[in-house]
Amino acid sequence: MRHRHGPSPSQSVLRRAWDRGFRLHDHGRELLSGGAPARPSGDARVHRGRSSAACPDGSPRGGHPRGRAAPARGRHGGGRLARSRRGGAHPRSPTRRAEWSSGDRSAPSRRHDGRVCGRIAAVTASAADRIRRLRERIRHLDRLYYVEATPEVTDLEYDRLVAELRSLEDRHPELVTADSPTQRVGDEPLDSLRPVRHRVPMLSIDNAYDAEEIAAWGRRVEKLLDLDAAADPVEWVLELKIDGVAVSLTYEHGVLALGATRGNGMVGDDITHNVRTIPGVPLRLELDDPPATVEIRGEIYMANSDLVALNERQASAGLAPFANTRNVAAGSIRLLDPRECAARPLRFLCHGIGDAAAVGVTSQADLLTWAQRAGLPVAPHTDVFRSLDALVERGTERIEQLHTLDFEVDGFVVKVNAFSQQVRLGTTAKSPRWAIAWKFEKFEATTRLAGIRVQVGRGGTVTPVADLEPVELAGTIVRRASLHNADEVARKDVRVGDVLVVEKAGKVIPHVVRVEKHLRTGRLPAWQPPTHCPECDTPLVRDPDGVFIRCPNVDCPA
Ligand SMILES: [Zn+2]
């Protein structure tokens, strides 16, 4: 039997995706600390070889996929979006992108007579070529940024490319297409959201609350499949359950044609106008031979650091702050005006597909690999197991690492990996039998940070601990939360005197989810990590590449 003990090939692919996930998160840390993410170089190589994917027939295909007119120019000049930019938002956030929308973009519409027609046709052909290359390049950079988390150029370089594309499209409005990276934000609010019936129902997933319930579900699955377990074992996938809003994205011939909420599972709302504004959602899949129709499923969510920045902007505009990431995501994607939605820094992660046969993948692991290739961001920290016990063990460890994520997770989703087995298991009236949500109890509270204490632990590791104003959390009074390490304090920008949102998940000690920075009054000094051991006053040393600070004194009393 193949790789009984080693990782399966799909597992190693996912492990790589996982590492990227960690980097994605690191990336968030850089963003939160105020600077642009580190870019390896200002390299602006034009990537060739996929030219046919950018503009299949080379002809203008103006118009919105759903028949609305292509967004016109000259929108939100000096409006709310223009004012709210540079509020510490994600560098590629919709607000940032909206900068390019301001100003006069009225397009020339002169008619030409027959004599100059040939020359103009030649100019248009070269413009069309340049536009095609620019779009291809921008899509490639978006993919590196949002899917691979390995940005290749500076934000400035990226913005320059978008500006050039916009300027060319202004001069050649007939070459504007709905899938152009410049056409994310429409300029017309809708009157109402149109209901859409899901081609394949969006079922909800049953819940389990502990390892025993997961094990019992696993035994039911194996029994239903009636497998010779030794010859044909079930593979199990462990995915993070992102606390966002479930959506379905339909791509027709590779072009985003429809975005819909889950609704009641049968009928949802058409939110295409808002989904288009989310920079991580590709308007066009990066596939040479895209399927006629493919329905992608995933989660729209907001990162904790993005909510902190958004609430700061809300407060400075005299608007009410948002209570949590889930509510703001759910409210934003149902807004009627896409310009308002574009000002909310939303993100997307793919975790499923309506009909796998459309893309010829045979397992969940393969699907996620395919999705990444197509330019769709997938949830980090996904892994495949041959044993459900091993999966539970990993999940239990992972709960303790939730503080390292920049987004909210309310559990895991455990899935049967093979689509053939999923089909055999089928669904009940409400839920698939091949998946279960492993939820853990999670409680949040808001309190003030009274101080940061430094503890010296085993091995001399020096860790900061938050002293909180006492607050009730899950029936107990909480006075402390873990701050893990100095880097985490800096990344979350936690300062003594701040109002914090703290969370307790599972049996783990509470951790800090985010700072309510909009409530920060006066100038709070940034916390400085200690330079000397609080127990023995020995100068502290930092791990060579790690995040921990240690006391090197072997005789330290701590
Ligand atoms: Zn010491």
Coordinates of C-alpha atoms and ligand atoms in Angstrom, one line a residue:
M1 CA 0.0 0.0 0.0
R2 CA 1.3 3.4 -0.9
H3 CA 2.8 5.7 1.8
R4 CA 1.2 4.1 4.8
H5 CA 3.5 6.0 7.1
G6 CA 4.7 9.0 5.1
P7 CA 2.6 11.9 4.0
S8 CA 0.6 11.5 0.9
P9 CA 1.5 13.6 -2.2
S10 CA -1.6 15.8 -1.6
Q11 CA -0.5 16.2 2.0
S12 CA 2.8 17.6 1.0
V13 CA 1.2 20.0 -1.5
L14 CA -1.1 21.2 1.3
R15 CA 1.8 21.5 3.7
R16 CA 3.3 24.0 1.3
A17 CA 0.1 25.9 1.2
W18 CA 0.1 25.8 4.9
D19 CA 3.6 27.4 5.1
R20 CA 2.3 30.0 2.8
G21 CA -0.6 30.5 5.2
F22 CA 1.8 31.3 7.9
R23 CA 3.5 33.7 5.7
L24 CA 0.2 35.2 4.8
H25 CA -0.2 35.9 8.4
D26 CA 3.3 37.3 8.8
H27 CA 2.4 39.5 6.0
G28 CA -0.5 40.8 8.0
R29 CA 1.9 41.6 10.8
E30 CA 4.0 43.7 8.5
L31 CA 0.9 45.5 7.4
L32 CA -0.3 46.2 10.9
S33 CA 3.0 47.6 11.9
G34 CA 2.4 50.4 9.5
G35 CA 4.7 49.9 6.6
A36 CA 4.3 48.4 3.2
P37 CA 5.0 44.7 3.0
A38 CA 8.6 43.9 2.2
R39 CA 9.0 43.4 -1.5
P40 CA 12.0 41.6 -2.8
S41 CA 12.7 44.1 -5.6
G42 CA 11.1 46.6 -7.9
D43 CA 11.3 44.1 -10.7
A44 CA 8.7 44.7 -13.4
R45 CA 9.2 41.8 -15.7
V46 CA 6.3 41.3 -18.0
H47 CA 5.2 37.7 -17.8
R48 CA 4.4 36.3 -21.2
G49 CA 3.0 33.1 -22.4
R50 CA -0.5 33.4 -21.1
S51 CA -1.6 36.2 -23.3
S52 CA -4.6 34.3 -24.6
A53 CA -6.0 34.1 -21.1
A54 CA -6.2 37.9 -20.7
C55 CA -8.4 38.8 -23.6
P56 CA -9.5 35.7 -25.6
D57 CA -10.7 37.3 -28.8
G58 CA -8.9 40.6 -28.5
S59 CA -12.2 42.4 -29.0
P60 CA -13.8 44.8 -26.7
R61 CA -16.3 43.2 -24.5
G62 CA -17.7 46.1 -22.6
G63 CA -20.6 45.7 -20.3
H64 CA -21.1 44.1 -16.9
P65 CA -21.4 40.3 -16.9
R66 CA -24.9 40.7 -15.7
G67 CA -25.9 43.2 -18.4
R68 CA -25.5 46.4 -16.4
A69 CA -23.4 49.0 -18.2
A70 CA -19.7 48.9 -17.5
P71 CA -18.9 51.3 -14.7
A72 CA -18.5 54.8 -16.1
R73 CA -15.7 57.1 -15.3
G74 CA -15.3 60.1 -13.1
R75 CA -16.7 58.3 -10.1
H76 CA -16.4 59.2 -6.4
G77 CA -14.2 62.2 -7.1
G78 CA -13.3 63.7 -3.7
G79 CA -16.0 61.6 -2.1
R80 CA -16.0 59.5 1.0
L81 CA -13.6 56.9 -0.4
A82 CA -11.1 59.5 -1.4
R83 CA -11.1 60.9 2.1
S84 CA -10.9 57.6 3.9
R85 CA -7.8 56.4 2.1
R86 CA -4.4 55.9 3.8
G87 CA -6.1 55.1 7.1
G88 CA -3.7 52.3 7.7
A89 CA -5.7 50.1 5.4
H90 CA -4.3 47.1 3.5
P91 CA -2.1 48.5 0.8
R92 CA -4.2 46.8 -1.8
S93 CA -7.5 47.5 0.0
P94 CA -10.5 48.7 -2.0
T95 CA -10.1 52.1 -0.4
R96 CA -6.6 52.3 -1.7
R97 CA -7.7 51.2 -5.1
A98 CA -10.4 53.8 -5.1
E99 CA -7.8 56.5 -5.3
W100 CA -7.4 55.7 -8.9
S101 CA -11.1 56.2 -9.4
S102 CA -11.0 59.8 -8.5
G103 CA -10.4 62.7 -10.8
D104 CA -11.7 63.4 -14.2
R105 CA -11.7 60.4 -16.4
S106 CA -14.1 61.7 -19.1
A107 CA -13.2 59.7 -22.2
P108 CA -12.7 61.2 -25.6
S109 CA -15.4 60.1 -28.0
R110 CA -14.4 61.8 -31.2
R111 CA -15.6 60.3 -34.4
H112 CA -13.0 60.0 -37.1
D113 CA -13.3 60.1 -40.9
G114 CA -12.1 57.4 -43.3
R115 CA -8.7 58.9 -43.9
V116 CA -7.3 58.7 -40.4
C117 CA -9.1 55.5 -39.7
G118 CA -6.2 53.2 -40.6
R119 CA -3.8 55.1 -38.4
I120 CA -6.2 55.1 -35.5
A121 CA -6.8 51.4 -36.0
A122 CA -3.0 50.8 -35.7
V123 CA -2.8 52.9 -32.6
T124 CA -5.7 51.1 -31.1
A125 CA -4.1 47.7 -31.9
S126 CA -0.9 48.7 -30.0
A127 CA -3.0 50.1 -27.2
A128 CA -5.0 46.9 -27.1
D129 CA -1.8 44.9 -26.9
R130 CA -0.4 47.1 -24.1
I131 CA -3.7 46.9 -22.2
R132 CA -3.7 43.1 -22.5
R133 CA -0.2 42.9 -21.1
L134 CA -0.9 45.3 -18.3
R135 CA -4.0 43.4 -17.3
E136 CA -2.1 40.1 -17.4
R137 CA 0.7 41.6 -15.3
I138 CA -1.7 43.1 -12.7
R139 CA -3.6 39.8 -12.4
H140 CA -0.3 38.0 -12.0
L141 CA 0.7 40.4 -9.2
D142 CA -2.7 40.1 -7.5
R143 CA -2.2 36.4 -7.5
L144 CA 1.2 36.6 -5.9
Y145 CA -0.1 39.0 -3.4
Y146 CA -3.4 37.4 -2.4
V147 CA -2.9 33.7 -3.2
E148 CA 0.8 33.1 -2.8
A149 CA 1.5 35.9 -0.3
T150 CA 4.8 36.5 -2.0
P151 CA 4.6 40.0 -3.3
E152 CA 7.1 40.7 -6.1
V153 CA 6.9 44.4 -6.6
T154 CA 6.5 47.5 -4.4
D155 CA 3.0 49.0 -3.9
L156 CA 4.3 52.0 -5.8
E157 CA 5.2 49.9 -8.8
Y158 CA 1.8 48.1 -8.7
D159 CA 0.0 51.4 -8.5
R160 CA 1.9 52.7 -11.4
L161 CA 0.8 49.7 -13.6
V162 CA -2.9 50.3 -12.6
A163 CA -2.6 54.0 -13.3
E164 CA -1.1 53.3 -16.8
L165 CA -3.9 50.8 -17.5
R166 CA -6.6 53.3 -16.4
S167 CA -5.1 56.0 -18.5
L168 CA -5.0 53.8 -21.6
E169 CA -8.6 52.7 -21.0
D170 CA -9.6 56.3 -20.6
R171 CA -8.2 57.0 -24.0
H172 CA -9.7 53.8 -25.5
P173 CA -13.0 53.3 -23.8
E174 CA -14.0 50.8 -26.4
L175 CA -11.3 48.5 -25.0
V176 CA -12.7 48.5 -21.4
T177 CA -13.9 45.0 -20.4
A178 CA -15.8 44.0 -17.3
D179 CA -13.0 41.8 -16.1
S180 CA -10.3 44.5 -16.3
P181 CA -8.7 45.1 -12.9
T182 CA -9.8 48.7 -13.2
Q183 CA -13.5 47.7 -13.3
R184 CA -14.0 46.4 -9.8
V185 CA -16.1 49.1 -8.3
G186 CA -19.3 50.0 -10.0
D187 CA -20.7 53.5 -9.6
E188 CA -24.4 52.9 -9.4
P189 CA -26.1 51.7 -6.2
L190 CA -28.7 48.9 -6.7
D191 CA -32.4 49.4 -5.8
S192 CA -32.5 46.0 -4.1
L193 CA -30.8 42.7 -4.0
R194 CA -32.0 40.2 -6.6
P195 CA -32.8 36.7 -5.3
V196 CA -30.8 33.9 -7.0
R197 CA -31.6 30.2 -6.8
H198 CA -28.5 28.1 -6.1
R199 CA -27.7 25.5 -8.8
V200 CA -26.5 23.2 -6.1
P201 CA -28.1 23.8 -2.7
M202 CA -25.7 25.4 -0.1
L203 CA -26.3 23.1 2.8
S204 CA -25.3 23.8 6.4
I205 CA -22.9 21.5 8.2
D206 CA -23.8 19.6 11.3
N207 CA -21.9 20.4 14.5
A208 CA -19.7 18.4 16.8
Y209 CA -18.3 19.9 20.0
D210 CA -15.6 17.5 21.2
A211 CA -13.3 14.7 20.1
E212 CA -15.8 12.0 21.1
E213 CA -18.4 13.5 18.8
I214 CA -15.9 13.7 16.0
A215 CA -14.9 10.1 16.6
A216 CA -18.6 9.0 16.6
W217 CA -19.2 10.8 13.3
G218 CA -16.1 9.2 11.8
R219 CA -17.4 5.7 12.7
R220 CA -20.7 6.5 11.1
V221 CA -18.9 7.6 7.9
E222 CA -16.8 4.4 7.8
K223 CA -19.8 2.3 8.4
L224 CA -21.9 4.0 5.7
L225 CA -19.0 3.6 3.2
D226 CA -18.7 0.0 4.3
L227 CA -15.0 -0.1 3.4
D228 CA -12.4 -2.6 3.9
A229 CA -10.5 -0.1 6.1
A230 CA -7.2 -1.8 5.6
A231 CA -7.3 -1.7 1.8
D232 CA -9.2 1.5 1.2
P233 CA -8.8 3.9 4.2
V234 CA -10.7 7.1 4.4
E235 CA -8.6 10.3 4.3
W236 CA -9.8 13.2 6.5
V237 CA -9.3 16.9 5.8
L238 CA -8.9 19.4 8.6
E239 CA -9.8 23.0 7.7
L240 CA -10.1 26.1 9.7
K241 CA -13.7 27.3 10.0
I242 CA -13.4 31.0 9.3
D243 CA -16.0 33.1 11.0
G244 CA -17.2 35.0 8.0
V245 CA -20.0 34.8 5.5
A246 CA -20.5 31.9 3.2
V247 CA -20.8 32.8 -0.5
S248 CA -21.0 31.2 -3.9
L249 CA -19.0 32.7 -6.8
T250 CA -19.9 31.5 -10.3
Y251 CA -17.3 31.9 -13.1
E252 CA -18.5 31.5 -16.7
H253 CA -15.7 30.7 -19.1
G254 CA -13.3 31.9 -16.4
V255 CA -15.0 35.3 -15.8
L256 CA -16.7 36.2 -12.5
A257 CA -20.4 36.2 -13.4
L258 CA -22.3 35.9 -10.2
G259 CA -21.7 36.3 -6.5
A260 CA -24.4 35.1 -4.1
T261 CA -25.0 34.8 -0.4
R262 CA -26.1 31.5 1.0
G263 CA -29.5 32.8 2.1
N264 CA -31.7 29.9 3.1
G265 CA -29.5 27.4 1.2
M266 CA -31.8 27.2 -1.8
V267 CA -32.2 30.9 -2.6
G268 CA -29.6 33.6 -1.8
D269 CA -29.1 37.2 -2.7
D270 CA -27.1 38.5 -5.7
I271 CA -24.1 40.4 -4.3
T272 CA -22.0 40.4 -7.5
H273 CA -21.6 44.2 -7.4
N274 CA -19.9 43.9 -4.0
V275 CA -18.0 40.7 -4.5
R276 CA -16.3 42.4 -7.5
T277 CA -14.8 45.0 -5.2
I278 CA -13.0 42.5 -3.0
P279 CA -9.4 42.6 -4.2
G280 CA -8.7 38.9 -3.4
V281 CA -11.5 37.7 -5.6
P282 CA -10.2 37.3 -9.1
L283 CA -12.4 38.8 -11.8
R284 CA -10.9 36.2 -14.1
L285 CA -9.6 32.8 -13.3
E286 CA -6.0 32.2 -14.3
L287 CA -6.8 29.1 -16.4
D288 CA -5.9 28.5 -20.0
D289 CA -8.9 26.4 -20.5
P290 CA -11.5 27.4 -18.0
P291 CA -14.7 25.4 -17.6
A292 CA -17.9 26.8 -19.1
T293 CA -19.3 27.2 -15.6
V294 CA -17.8 26.6 -12.2
E295 CA -19.3 27.5 -8.8
I296 CA -16.7 28.3 -6.2
R297 CA -17.7 28.3 -2.5
G298 CA -15.9 30.1 0.3
E299 CA -16.0 32.6 3.0
I300 CA -15.9 36.4 2.9
Y301 CA -14.4 37.8 6.1
M302 CA -12.5 40.7 7.5
A303 CA -9.1 40.5 9.2
N304 CA -8.8 41.6 12.8
S305 CA -6.1 44.2 11.8
D306 CA -8.4 45.5 9.1
L307 CA -11.2 46.0 11.5
V308 CA -9.0 47.9 13.9
A309 CA -8.0 50.3 11.0
L310 CA -11.6 50.5 9.7
N311 CA -12.9 51.4 13.2
E312 CA -10.3 54.1 13.5
R313 CA -11.5 55.6 10.2
Q314 CA -15.1 55.3 11.4
A315 CA -14.3 57.1 14.6
S316 CA -12.4 59.9 12.9
A317 CA -15.3 60.4 10.5
G318 CA -17.7 60.6 13.5
L319 CA -19.3 57.2 12.6
A320 CA -20.1 54.3 14.9
P321 CA -17.5 51.6 15.1
F322 CA -18.3 48.0 14.1
A323 CA -18.7 45.4 16.8
N324 CA -16.9 42.5 15.2
T325 CA -15.5 41.2 12.0
R326 CA -18.3 38.9 11.2
N327 CA -21.1 41.5 11.5
V328 CA -19.2 44.0 9.4
A329 CA -18.5 41.4 6.7
A330 CA -22.2 40.3 6.6
G331 CA -23.4 43.8 6.5
S332 CA -20.9 45.0 3.9
I333 CA -21.6 42.4 1.3
R334 CA -25.3 43.2 1.4
L335 CA -24.8 46.9 0.8
L336 CA -26.6 48.3 -2.2
D337 CA -23.8 50.7 -3.2
P338 CA -20.6 48.9 -4.3
R339 CA -18.6 52.0 -3.5
E340 CA -19.5 51.7 0.2
C341 CA -18.6 48.0 0.1
A342 CA -15.3 48.8 -1.6
A343 CA -14.4 51.0 1.4
R344 CA -14.6 47.9 3.7
P345 CA -11.4 45.8 3.5
L346 CA -13.0 42.4 2.9
R347 CA -11.2 39.2 2.0
F348 CA -12.1 35.9 0.5
L349 CA -11.0 32.3 1.0
C350 CA -12.1 29.4 -1.1
H351 CA -13.0 26.1 0.6
G352 CA -15.4 24.3 -1.8
I353 CA -17.0 23.9 -5.1
G354 CA -20.6 23.4 -6.3
D355 CA -19.8 20.7 -8.8
A356 CA -16.4 19.1 -8.8
A357 CA -16.9 17.4 -12.1
A358 CA -16.7 20.8 -13.8
V359 CA -13.0 21.0 -13.1
G360 CA -12.0 17.3 -13.0
V361 CA -10.6 17.2 -9.4
T362 CA -11.2 14.1 -7.3
S363 CA -10.6 15.2 -3.8
Q364 CA -10.8 18.2 -1.5
A365 CA -7.0 18.4 -1.4
D366 CA -6.9 18.4 -5.2
L367 CA -9.6 21.1 -5.3
L368 CA -7.6 23.4 -3.1
T369 CA -4.5 22.9 -5.3
W370 CA -6.6 23.6 -8.4
A371 CA -8.1 26.7 -6.8
Q372 CA -4.7 28.1 -6.0
R373 CA -3.6 27.5 -9.5
A374 CA -6.7 29.3 -10.7
G375 CA -5.8 32.3 -8.6
L376 CA -8.3 31.8 -5.8
P377 CA -7.0 32.3 -2.2
V378 CA -7.5 29.1 -0.1
A379 CA -7.8 28.8 3.6
P380 CA -4.4 28.3 5.3
H381 CA -3.6 25.5 7.7
T382 CA -5.4 22.7 5.9
D383 CA -4.1 19.2 6.3
V384 CA -5.0 15.7 5.3
F385 CA -4.9 12.7 7.7
R386 CA -5.2 9.0 7.4
S387 CA -6.3 8.8 11.0
L388 CA -9.0 10.7 12.6
D389 CA -7.2 10.5 15.9
A390 CA -4.2 12.3 14.4
L391 CA -6.6 14.9 13.0
V392 CA -8.1 15.5 16.4
E393 CA -4.6 15.8 18.0
R394 CA -3.6 18.4 15.4
G395 CA -6.8 20.3 15.9
T396 CA -6.4 20.4 19.6
E397 CA -2.9 21.8 19.2
R398 CA -4.1 24.3 16.7
I399 CA -6.7 25.8 19.1
E400 CA -3.7 27.0 21.1
Q401 CA -2.3 28.8 18.1
L402 CA -5.4 30.8 17.3
H403 CA -3.8 33.9 18.6
T404 CA -1.3 33.9 15.7
L405 CA -4.1 34.2 13.1
D406 CA -5.3 37.7 12.0
F407 CA -8.8 36.4 11.4
E408 CA -11.5 34.9 13.5
V409 CA -12.0 31.2 13.5
D410 CA -15.0 29.5 15.3
G411 CA -13.8 25.9 14.8
F412 CA -12.7 23.5 12.2
V413 CA -14.5 21.7 9.4
V414 CA -13.6 18.0 9.0
K415 CA -14.3 16.6 5.6
V416 CA -13.9 13.2 3.8
N417 CA -11.2 13.9 1.3
A418 CA -12.2 11.8 -1.7
F419 CA -15.1 13.2 -3.8
S420 CA -16.1 9.7 -4.8
Q421 CA -16.7 8.8 -1.1
Q422 CA -18.5 12.2 -0.6
V423 CA -20.9 11.2 -3.4
R424 CA -21.5 7.8 -1.9
L425 CA -22.2 9.3 1.6
G426 CA -24.6 11.9 0.1
T427 CA -26.6 14.3 2.2
T428 CA -29.4 14.4 4.6
A429 CA -32.2 17.0 4.0
K430 CA -30.1 19.7 5.6
S431 CA -26.4 18.7 5.7
P432 CA -23.8 16.7 3.9
R433 CA -22.9 13.4 5.6
W434 CA -19.2 13.8 4.6
A435 CA -18.5 16.9 6.6
I436 CA -18.8 18.0 10.1
A437 CA -18.1 21.3 11.9
W438 CA -16.0 20.8 14.9
K439 CA -16.9 23.9 17.0
F440 CA -15.3 24.9 20.2
E441 CA -16.8 27.2 22.7
K442 CA -15.5 30.7 22.2
F443 CA -16.2 33.7 24.4
E444 CA -15.2 37.3 23.9
A445 CA -15.2 40.2 26.3
T446 CA -13.9 43.8 26.2
T447 CA -11.8 45.2 29.0
R448 CA -8.9 47.6 29.6
L449 CA -5.3 46.7 29.8
A450 CA -4.0 47.8 33.2
G451 CA -0.4 46.7 32.7
I452 CA 2.0 44.4 31.0
R453 CA 3.9 42.1 33.2
V454 CA 7.0 40.1 32.2
Q455 CA 7.4 36.5 33.2
V456 CA 10.4 34.3 33.0
G457 CA 9.5 30.8 32.2
R458 CA 11.2 27.5 31.8
G459 CA 14.3 27.7 29.8
G460 CA 14.6 31.4 30.5
T461 CA 11.9 32.4 28.0
V462 CA 10.7 35.9 28.8
T463 CA 7.0 36.4 28.0
P464 CA 4.7 39.4 28.4
V465 CA 1.4 38.8 30.2
A466 CA -1.5 41.2 30.1
D467 CA -2.9 42.4 33.4
L468 CA -6.6 43.2 32.7
E469 CA -9.2 45.1 34.5
P470 CA -11.3 42.1 35.7
V471 CA -14.0 41.0 33.3
E472 CA -16.4 38.1 33.2
L473 CA -15.7 35.6 30.5
A474 CA -17.6 32.3 30.2
G475 CA -18.7 32.5 33.8
T476 CA -15.3 33.2 35.3
I477 CA -13.6 36.4 36.1
V478 CA -10.6 37.0 33.9
R479 CA -7.7 39.1 35.1
R480 CA -4.9 38.0 32.7
A481 CA -4.4 37.2 29.1
S482 CA -1.5 35.8 27.3
L483 CA 0.5 38.2 25.0
H484 CA 2.8 35.3 24.0
N485 CA 5.9 37.3 22.9
A486 CA 7.1 40.8 22.2
D487 CA 6.6 40.6 18.5
E488 CA 2.9 39.8 19.1
V489 CA 2.6 42.9 21.3
A490 CA 4.1 45.0 18.5
R491 CA 2.0 43.3 15.8
K492 CA -1.3 43.9 17.6
D493 CA 0.0 47.3 18.8
V494 CA -1.2 46.6 22.3
R495 CA -0.5 49.5 24.7
V496 CA -1.1 49.9 28.4
G497 CA -4.4 51.8 28.9
D498 CA -5.9 50.3 25.7
V499 CA -9.3 48.7 25.5
L500 CA -8.9 45.2 24.3
V501 CA -11.1 42.4 22.9
V502 CA -10.0 39.2 24.6
E503 CA -11.2 35.8 23.7
K504 CA -11.2 32.4 25.4
A505 CA -11.4 29.4 23.0
G506 CA -11.6 25.9 24.4
K507 CA -9.6 25.4 27.6
V508 CA -6.8 27.7 26.5
I509 CA -6.1 30.8 28.6
P510 CA -7.6 34.0 27.1
H511 CA -5.7 35.8 24.3
V512 CA -6.0 39.3 22.9
V513 CA -8.0 39.4 19.6
R514 CA -7.5 43.0 18.9
V515 CA -7.1 46.5 20.3
E516 CA -10.1 48.9 20.1
K517 CA -7.7 51.6 18.8
H518 CA -10.5 54.0 18.1
L519 CA -11.1 54.2 21.8
R520 CA -7.5 55.1 22.5
T521 CA -7.4 58.4 24.3
G522 CA -4.3 60.5 24.4
R523 CA -0.9 59.3 23.5
L524 CA -0.2 55.9 24.9
P525 CA 3.5 54.9 24.7
A526 CA 4.3 51.7 22.8
W527 CA 5.4 48.9 25.1
Q528 CA 9.1 48.4 25.3
P529 CA 10.3 44.8 25.7
P530 CA 12.6 44.4 28.7
T531 CA 16.3 44.5 28.2
H532 CA 17.3 42.8 31.5
C533 CA 15.8 39.7 33.2
P534 CA 13.3 40.8 35.8
E535 CA 14.5 37.9 38.1
C536 CA 18.3 38.2 37.9
D537 CA 19.0 41.4 36.0
T538 CA 21.1 39.5 33.4
P539 CA 20.9 41.2 29.9
L540 CA 18.4 39.3 27.8
V541 CA 19.1 37.8 24.4
R542 CA 16.8 37.3 21.5
D543 CA 16.6 33.9 19.7
P544 CA 18.6 34.1 16.5
D545 CA 15.6 33.9 14.2
G546 CA 12.8 33.4 16.7
V547 CA 10.4 35.7 18.4
F548 CA 11.3 34.9 22.0
I549 CA 13.6 36.7 24.3
R550 CA 15.5 34.7 26.9
C551 CA 17.5 35.0 30.0
P552 CA 20.8 33.3 29.3
N553 CA 21.7 33.0 32.9
V554 CA 21.7 29.2 33.7
D555 CA 21.5 30.1 37.5
C556 CA 18.5 32.4 37.0
P557 CA 16.2 31.8 39.9
A558 CA 13.1 31.9 37.6
Ligands
ZN1 ZN 17.2 35.7 34.7

